[in-house]
CSV table of C-alpha atoms in Angstrom, one decimal:
chain,number,residue,atom,x,y,z
E,1,MET,CA,-25.7,1.7,-19.2
E,2,THR,CA,-24.1,-1.8,-19.5
E,3,LEU,CA,-20.3,-2.1,-19.3
E,4,ARG,CA,-17.8,-4.6,-20.0
E,5,VAL,CA,-16.1,-5.2,-16.7
E,6,LEU,CA,-13.0,-7.3,-15.7
E,7,ALA,CA,-13.5,-8.4,-12.1
E,8,ALA,CA,-10.1,-9.0,-10.4
E,9,MET,CA,-10.9,-11.9,-8.0
E,10,SER,CA,-8.2,-12.5,-5.5
E,11,GLY,CA,-10.0,-15.5,-3.9
E,12,GLY,CA,-11.1,-13.6,-1.0
E,13,VAL,CA,-14.7,-12.5,0.1
E,14,ASP,CA,-14.4,-8.8,-0.9
E,15,SER,CA,-13.6,-9.5,-4.5
E,16,ALA,CA,-16.3,-12.2,-4.9
E,17,VAL,CA,-18.9,-10.0,-3.4
E,18,ALA,CA,-17.8,-7.2,-5.7
E,19,ALA,CA,-17.9,-9.3,-8.7
E,20,ALA,CA,-21.3,-10.5,-7.8
E,21,ARG,CA,-22.7,-6.9,-7.4
E,22,ALA,CA,-21.3,-5.9,-10.7
E,23,ALA,CA,-23.0,-8.8,-12.5
E,24,GLU,CA,-26.3,-8.2,-10.5
E,25,ALA,CA,-26.2,-4.6,-11.6
E,26,GLY,CA,-26.4,-5.8,-15.3
E,27,HIS,CA,-22.8,-5.6,-16.5
E,28,ASP,CA,-21.2,-8.0,-18.7
E,29,VAL,CA,-18.7,-9.3,-16.1
E,30,THR,CA,-15.7,-11.6,-16.6
E,31,GLY,CA,-13.8,-12.7,-13.6
E,32,VAL,CA,-9.9,-12.9,-13.6
E,33,HIS,CA,-7.4,-14.2,-11.0
E,34,LEU,CA,-3.9,-13.0,-11.2
E,35,ALA,CA,-1.2,-15.7,-10.6
E,36,LEU,CA,1.6,-13.7,-9.1
E,37,SER,CA,4.1,-16.3,-8.5
E,38,LYS,CA,5.7,-19.0,-10.7
E,39,ASN,CA,5.6,-21.3,-7.7
E,40,PRO,CA,2.4,-20.4,-5.9
E,41,GLN,CA,3.5,-22.6,-2.7
E,42,SER,CA,6.4,-20.2,-2.2
E,43,TYR,CA,3.9,-17.6,-1.2
E,44,ARG,CA,1.7,-17.6,1.8
E,45,THR,CA,-1.0,-20.2,2.2
E,46,GLY,CA,-4.5,-20.1,3.7
E,47,ALA,CA,-5.5,-16.8,5.4
E,48,ARG,CA,-2.0,-15.4,5.3
E,49,GLY,CA,-1.8,-14.2,1.7
E,50,CYS,CA,-3.6,-13.6,-1.6
E,51,CYS,CA,-1.4,-15.3,-4.1
E,52,THR,CA,-1.6,-19.0,-3.7
E,53,ALA,CA,-3.1,-21.9,-5.6
E,54,GLU,CA,-5.9,-22.2,-2.9
E,55,ASP,CA,-6.9,-18.6,-3.7
E,56,SER,CA,-7.1,-19.4,-7.4
E,57,ARG,CA,-9.3,-22.2,-6.7
E,58,ASP,CA,-11.6,-20.2,-4.3
E,59,ALA,CA,-11.8,-17.4,-7.0
E,60,ARG,CA,-12.8,-20.1,-9.6
E,61,ARG,CA,-15.7,-21.5,-7.4
E,62,ALA,CA,-16.9,-17.9,-6.7
E,63,ALA,CA,-17.1,-17.1,-10.3
E,64,ASP,CA,-19.0,-20.4,-10.9
E,65,VAL,CA,-21.6,-19.6,-8.2
E,66,ILE,CA,-22.0,-16.1,-9.7
E,67,GLY,CA,-22.2,-17.5,-13.2
E,68,ILE,CA,-19.4,-15.4,-14.9
E,69,PRO,CA,-16.7,-16.6,-17.1
E,70,PHE,CA,-13.3,-17.1,-15.4
E,71,TYR,CA,-9.7,-16.9,-16.4
E,72,VAL,CA,-6.3,-16.9,-14.6
E,73,TRP,CA,-3.7,-14.4,-15.9
E,74,ASP,CA,-0.1,-14.9,-15.4
E,75,MET,CA,1.4,-11.8,-13.9
E,76,ALA,CA,4.3,-13.4,-12.1
E,77,GLU,CA,6.9,-11.6,-14.1
E,78,GLU,CA,5.4,-8.2,-13.7
E,79,PHE,CA,4.8,-8.8,-9.9
E,80,ASP,CA,8.3,-9.8,-9.2
E,81,ARG,CA,9.8,-6.7,-11.1
E,82,ASP,CA,7.5,-4.0,-10.0
E,83,VAL,CA,6.6,-5.2,-6.5
E,84,VAL,CA,9.1,-8.0,-5.1
E,85,GLN,CA,12.3,-6.5,-6.6
E,86,ASP,CA,11.0,-2.9,-5.8
E,87,PHE,CA,10.5,-3.8,-2.3
E,88,VAL,CA,14.0,-5.1,-1.8
E,89,SER,CA,15.7,-2.1,-3.6
E,90,GLU,CA,13.8,0.2,-1.5
E,91,TYR,CA,14.9,-1.3,1.7
E,92,ALA,CA,18.6,-1.5,0.3
E,93,ALA,CA,18.3,2.3,-0.2
E,94,GLY,CA,17.4,2.8,3.5
E,95,ARG,CA,13.5,3.5,2.6
E,96,THR,CA,10.4,1.6,3.8
E,97,PRO,CA,8.1,0.7,0.9
E,98,ASN,CA,4.5,-0.5,1.0
E,99,PRO,CA,4.1,-3.4,-1.3
E,100,CYS,CA,0.3,-3.5,-1.4
E,101,LEU,CA,0.4,0.2,-2.5
E,102,ARG,CA,3.0,-0.8,-5.3
E,103,CYS,CA,0.8,-3.9,-6.3
E,104,ASN,CA,-2.2,-1.6,-6.6
E,105,GLU,CA,-0.3,0.9,-8.8
E,106,LYS,CA,1.9,-1.3,-11.0
E,107,ILE,CA,-0.2,-4.4,-11.1
E,108,LYS,CA,-3.9,-4.2,-10.7
E,109,PHE,CA,-4.3,-0.7,-12.1
E,110,GLU,CA,-1.5,-0.4,-14.7
E,111,ALA,CA,-0.7,-3.8,-16.1
E,112,VAL,CA,-4.2,-5.4,-15.6
E,113,LEU,CA,-6.0,-2.2,-16.6
E,114,ASP,CA,-3.9,-1.8,-19.8
E,115,ARG,CA,-4.5,-5.3,-20.8
E,116,ALA,CA,-8.2,-5.0,-20.1
E,117,VAL,CA,-8.7,-1.9,-22.0
E,118,ALA,CA,-6.7,-3.4,-24.9
E,119,LEU,CA,-9.2,-6.5,-24.8
E,120,GLY,CA,-12.3,-4.1,-24.9
E,121,PHE,CA,-13.2,-3.9,-21.2
E,122,ASP,CA,-14.5,-0.5,-20.0
E,123,ALA,CA,-13.6,-1.1,-16.3
E,124,VAL,CA,-11.7,-3.0,-13.9
E,125,CYS,CA,-13.8,-4.1,-10.8
E,126,THR,CA,-11.9,-4.9,-7.4
E,127,GLY,CA,-13.2,-5.5,-3.8
E,128,HIS,CA,-11.4,-2.6,-2.2
E,129,HIS,CA,-13.3,-0.8,0.5
E,130,VAL,CA,-13.3,2.7,-1.3
E,131,ARG,CA,-16.1,4.8,-2.7
E,132,LYS,CA,-16.1,6.6,-6.0
E,133,ALA,CA,-18.1,9.7,-6.6
E,134,GLY,CA,-17.9,12.1,-9.3
E,135,GLY,CA,-14.8,10.5,-10.7
E,136,ARG,CA,-13.1,10.9,-7.3
E,137,LEU,CA,-12.1,8.4,-4.7
E,138,ARG,CA,-13.7,8.7,-1.3
E,139,ARG,CA,-13.0,6.9,2.0
E,140,SER,CA,-15.1,3.9,2.7
E,141,VAL,CA,-18.1,4.0,5.2
E,142,ASP,CA,-16.4,1.3,7.0
E,143,ALA,CA,-13.5,3.5,8.6
E,144,ASP,CA,-11.8,0.3,10.0
E,145,LYS,CA,-11.5,-1.3,6.5
E,146,ASP,CA,-10.9,1.9,4.4
E,147,GLN,CA,-8.6,1.5,1.6
E,148,SER,CA,-8.3,4.7,0.0
E,149,TYR,CA,-4.8,5.2,1.2
E,150,VAL,CA,-3.3,2.3,-0.7
E,151,LEU,CA,-5.3,3.7,-3.8
E,152,GLY,CA,-4.1,7.2,-3.4
E,153,VAL,CA,-1.4,6.4,-6.0
E,154,LEU,CA,-3.9,6.0,-8.9
E,155,ASP,CA,-4.0,8.8,-11.5
E,156,ARG,CA,-7.1,10.2,-12.9
E,157,ASP,CA,-7.5,8.0,-15.8
E,158,GLN,CA,-7.1,4.8,-13.7
E,159,VAL,CA,-9.8,5.9,-11.2
E,160,ALA,CA,-12.0,6.6,-14.3
E,161,HIS,CA,-11.6,3.0,-15.5
E,162,ALA,CA,-12.2,1.5,-11.9
E,163,MET,CA,-15.2,0.2,-10.1
E,164,PHE,CA,-15.4,-0.3,-6.4
E,165,PRO,CA,-18.8,-1.8,-5.4
E,166,LEU,CA,-18.0,-2.2,-1.7
E,167,GLY,CA,-17.4,1.4,-0.6
E,168,ASP,CA,-20.9,1.8,0.8
E,169,CYS,CA,-21.0,-1.2,3.3
E,170,THR,CA,-19.0,-2.6,6.1
E,171,LYS,CA,-17.2,-5.9,6.2
E,172,ASP,CA,-19.6,-7.5,8.3
E,173,GLU,CA,-22.2,-6.6,5.7
E,174,VAL,CA,-19.9,-8.1,2.9
E,175,ARG,CA,-19.7,-11.4,4.7
E,176,ALA,CA,-23.3,-11.5,5.4
E,177,GLU,CA,-24.1,-10.9,1.6
E,178,ALA,CA,-21.4,-13.6,0.5
E,179,GLU,CA,-23.2,-16.0,2.8
E,180,ARG,CA,-26.7,-15.1,1.2
E,181,ARG,CA,-25.2,-15.5,-2.2
E,182,GLY,CA,-23.9,-18.9,-1.2
E,183,LEU,CA,-20.2,-18.0,-1.8
E,184,ALA,CA,-17.9,-20.3,0.1
E,185,VAL,CA,-15.6,-17.6,0.9
E,186,ALA,CA,-18.0,-15.9,3.3
E,187,ASP,CA,-16.1,-16.9,6.3
E,188,LYS,CA,-12.5,-17.0,4.9
E,189,PRO,CA,-10.1,-14.8,7.1
E,190,ASP,CA,-8.8,-11.7,5.5
E,191,SER,CA,-5.1,-11.8,4.2
E,192,HIS,CA,-2.8,-9.7,6.1
E,193,ASP,CA,1.1,-8.8,6.1
E,194,ILE,CA,3.1,-9.2,3.0
E,195,CYS,CA,1.9,-11.9,0.6
E,196,PHE,CA,5.2,-12.7,-1.0
E,197,ILE,CA,7.0,-13.4,2.4
E,198,ALA,CA,6.0,-17.0,2.9
E,199,ASP,CA,6.8,-17.1,6.9
E,200,GLY,CA,6.1,-13.5,7.7
E,201,ASP,CA,9.7,-12.9,8.5
E,202,THR,CA,10.5,-9.6,6.5
E,203,ALA,CA,14.1,-9.4,8.0
E,204,GLY,CA,14.9,-13.0,7.1
E,205,PHE,CA,13.5,-12.5,3.5
E,206,LEU,CA,15.5,-9.3,3.0
E,207,ASN,CA,18.7,-11.1,4.4
E,208,THR,CA,18.6,-13.7,1.6
E,209,ARG,CA,18.4,-10.9,-0.8
E,210,LEU,CA,20.6,-8.1,0.6
E,211,ASP,CA,24.2,-8.5,2.0
E,212,GLY,CA,24.6,-5.2,4.0
E,213,GLY,CA,26.4,-6.9,6.8
E,214,PRO,CA,27.3,-5.6,10.3
E,215,GLY,CA,27.5,-1.9,10.8
E,216,PRO,CA,27.3,0.8,13.7
E,217,ILE,CA,24.4,1.9,15.7
E,218,LYS,CA,25.0,5.5,16.5
E,219,ASP,CA,23.4,8.3,18.6
E,220,GLU,CA,22.7,11.7,17.2
E,221,SER,CA,25.9,13.0,18.3
E,222,GLY,CA,27.8,10.3,16.3
E,223,GLU,CA,28.8,7.9,19.3
E,224,VAL,CA,28.8,4.4,18.6
E,225,LEU,CA,26.3,2.5,20.9
E,226,GLY,CA,26.2,-0.9,19.4
E,227,THR,CA,26.4,-3.0,16.2
E,228,HIS,CA,23.6,-4.1,13.9
E,229,GLN,CA,23.6,-7.1,11.5
E,230,GLY,CA,22.0,-5.2,8.6
E,231,ALA,CA,20.7,-1.6,8.2
E,232,HIS,CA,18.0,-3.0,5.7
E,233,THR,CA,16.3,-4.8,8.7
E,234,TYR,CA,15.3,-1.5,10.4
E,235,THR,CA,12.8,1.1,9.7
E,236,VAL,CA,12.3,4.7,10.8
E,237,GLY,CA,10.5,4.7,14.2
E,238,GLN,CA,11.4,1.3,15.3
E,239,ARG,CA,12.1,0.7,18.8
E,240,LYS,CA,12.1,-3.1,19.3
E,241,GLY,CA,15.2,-5.3,18.2
E,242,LEU,CA,17.9,-2.6,18.8
E,243,ASN,CA,19.5,-4.7,21.7
E,244,LEU,CA,20.8,-1.4,23.3
E,245,GLY,CA,20.8,-1.8,27.0
E,246,GLY,CA,21.6,0.8,29.9
E,247,ALA,CA,19.8,3.9,28.4
E,248,ALA,CA,17.9,6.2,30.5
E,249,GLU,CA,15.2,6.6,28.0
E,250,ARG,CA,13.9,4.5,25.1
E,251,ARG,CA,15.7,4.8,21.7
E,252,TYR,CA,14.0,4.7,18.3
E,253,VAL,CA,15.5,4.5,14.7
E,254,LEU,CA,15.9,8.2,13.5
E,255,SER,CA,17.5,7.5,10.2
E,256,ILE,CA,19.2,4.6,8.0
E,257,GLU,CA,22.1,5.5,5.9
E,258,PRO,CA,22.8,2.6,3.5
E,259,VAL,CA,26.0,4.4,2.1
E,260,ASP,CA,27.9,3.9,5.3
E,261,ASN,CA,25.8,1.1,6.6
E,262,THR,CA,24.8,3.2,9.8
E,263,VAL,CA,21.7,3.2,11.9
E,264,THR,CA,21.1,6.4,13.8
E,265,VAL,CA,19.0,6.1,17.0
E,266,GLY,CA,17.6,8.5,19.5
E,267,PRO,CA,14.6,9.6,21.9
E,268,ARG,CA,11.1,9.7,20.5
E,269,GLU,CA,11.2,13.6,20.5
E,270,SER,CA,13.8,13.5,17.8
E,271,LEU,CA,11.3,11.5,15.5
E,272,ARG,CA,9.0,14.5,15.4
E,273,VAL,CA,8.8,16.2,12.0
E,274,ASP,CA,6.6,18.8,10.4
E,275,GLU,CA,8.1,19.2,7.0
E,276,ILE,CA,7.9,16.6,4.5
E,277,THR,CA,9.1,16.5,0.7
E,278,ALA,CA,7.5,13.9,-1.5
E,279,GLU,CA,8.4,13.1,-5.2
E,280,ARG,CA,6.4,11.5,-8.1
E,281,PRO,CA,3.3,13.5,-7.1
E,282,VAL,CA,-0.1,12.1,-8.7
E,283,TRP,CA,-3.5,14.0,-8.7
E,284,SER,CA,-6.4,11.9,-9.2
E,285,GLY,CA,-9.1,14.2,-7.4
E,286,GLY,CA,-8.1,17.7,-8.4
E,287,ALA,CA,-5.5,19.9,-10.0
E,288,PRO,CA,-2.0,20.2,-8.6
E,289,PHE,CA,-1.6,22.6,-6.0
E,290,ALA,CA,0.2,25.7,-7.6
E,291,GLU,CA,-0.1,27.6,-4.2
E,292,PRO,CA,0.1,26.6,-0.6
E,293,THR,CA,-3.4,24.9,0.0
E,294,ALA,CA,-4.9,23.6,3.4
E,295,CYS,CA,-5.9,20.0,3.3
E,296,THR,CA,-5.1,16.8,5.3
E,297,VAL,CA,-2.7,14.0,4.8
E,298,GLN,CA,-2.2,10.4,5.8
E,299,LEU,CA,1.2,9.3,6.1
E,300,ARG,CA,0.9,5.4,6.3
E,301,ALA,CA,-1.7,2.8,5.9
E,302,HIS,CA,-4.4,3.1,8.7
E,303,GLY,CA,-2.2,6.0,10.3
E,304,GLU,CA,-3.3,9.1,11.7
E,305,VAL,CA,-4.5,12.0,9.6
E,306,TYR,CA,-2.8,15.5,10.0
E,307,SER,CA,-3.8,19.0,9.0
E,308,CYS,CA,-1.3,20.5,6.6
E,309,THR,CA,-0.5,23.0,4.1
E,310,ALA,CA,0.7,21.5,0.7
E,311,VAL,CA,2.0,22.9,-2.5
E,312,GLN,CA,3.7,21.3,-5.8
E,313,ARG,CA,6.8,22.9,-7.0
E,314,ASP,CA,9.4,21.6,-9.7
E,315,GLY,CA,7.8,18.3,-9.7
E,316,GLU,CA,7.9,17.8,-6.0
E,317,LEU,CA,5.2,17.9,-3.3
E,318,PHE,CA,6.1,20.0,-0.2
E,319,LEU,CA,4.1,19.6,3.1
E,320,ARG,CA,4.1,21.6,6.3
E,321,LEU,CA,2.2,19.9,9.1
E,322,ASP,CA,0.1,21.9,11.6
E,323,GLU,CA,1.2,19.5,14.3
E,324,PRO,CA,4.5,17.3,14.3
E,325,ALA,CA,4.2,13.6,13.3
E,326,THR,CA,6.3,10.8,14.5
E,327,GLY,CA,7.9,7.8,12.6
E,328,VAL,CA,7.5,9.1,9.1
E,329,ALA,CA,9.6,7.0,6.8
E,330,ALA,CA,10.9,7.7,3.3
E,331,GLY,CA,9.3,5.3,0.8
E,332,GLN,CA,5.8,5.6,2.2
E,333,ALA,CA,3.1,7.5,0.5
E,334,ALA,CA,1.7,10.9,1.7
E,335,VAL,CA,-1.9,10.8,0.5
E,336,LEU,CA,-3.8,14.2,0.5
E,337,TYR,CA,-7.5,14.5,1.3
E,338,ASP,CA,-10.2,17.1,1.3
E,339,GLY,CA,-12.3,15.8,4.0
E,340,ASP,CA,-12.9,12.2,2.9
E,341,THR,CA,-12.0,12.7,-0.7
E,342,VAL,CA,-8.7,11.7,-2.2
E,343,LEU,CA,-6.9,14.6,-3.8
E,344,GLY,CA,-3.6,13.2,-4.8
E,345,SER,CA,-0.3,11.6,-3.4
E,346,GLY,CA,3.4,11.6,-3.4
E,347,THR,CA,6.2,9.4,-2.2
E,348,ILE,CA,7.9,10.5,0.9
E,349,ALA,CA,11.4,11.4,0.0
E,350,ALA,CA,12.6,13.4,3.1
E,351,THR,CA,11.5,15.0,6.4
E,352,ALA,CA,12.7,17.7,8.7
E,353,ARG,CA,11.7,19.7,11.6
E,354,SER,CA,11.0,23.4,11.0
E,355,GLY,CA,14.3,25.3,10.9
E,356,GLU,CA,16.4,22.3,10.6
E,357,PRO,CA,18.1,20.8,7.3
E,358,VAL,CA,15.8,18.3,5.4
E,359,ALA,CA,16.9,14.8,6.1
E,360,ALA,CA,16.4,11.9,3.8
E,361,GLY,CA,14.9,8.9,5.4
């Protein structure tokens, strides 16, 4: 069946090959590049981002080679509101957000998909490394490039209108195919880190937008060990940058309390949690778990996978891990799997160790 497909083209090799495959499959494909900044040069250049004028030109050239129409959509206002400002407000609240996950949720598969459907398109095609089978997301065959985690926030309808042509191949195979097709982006390096932080300095970026000021660094007993220059520059599990000397063992950030501007630190053992509460659950691969159900969960991008029991009650998702995890930060996503199939997700709100009170962040 021929579909009208809107191919989101970032200017990288993955999205270019995905668009080419969709066109080769006989679909009526139109390419679109998302302009995410009113001043593209304020975002990263070259290989360090996906939001630049250079990327727009690369996407247009790829569309010309493929032989499909190409447009640029201005999504700068939506991106600033739903991704950049969300990123800042989450850090201000002592949480650790994943902006790429939020961009997928709010921009590529909400704002763009809504506009595409309104214009008569049947599906949005992207270069994410993930498979889709039976209307459900599954991990890519390339485990190192798998992006099912950052798509775990999609709902069932968004998955139904999505097309992911690259989930059955490795990144090396994608580059080789791009070269065969004559796409100039075949050797273009992958983007990485946070595209809207021009120099890669997250702490510096946050310091220009948040004014938390100095505050105490305390241990678990409440003793003041030192002073930080802004609680928003830390994240749970962080070890470097504490500037605390003389300890017999390494200390890690255990929690961040923005109300009293306090960072609490302690030994690695104190990071271990086995109970997680997640809010805003979304189910793309099955019905909500009304009863405790065994599955697996991934707690951060490219992180470990843990066996767990999950249940949804009163609009929240409760997880009990079979083995404790460390460095679990509020604001990250907890994505549930059945084998390699995504079941659903929730945003981590609080963690605890069995028998202890639940602790936010």
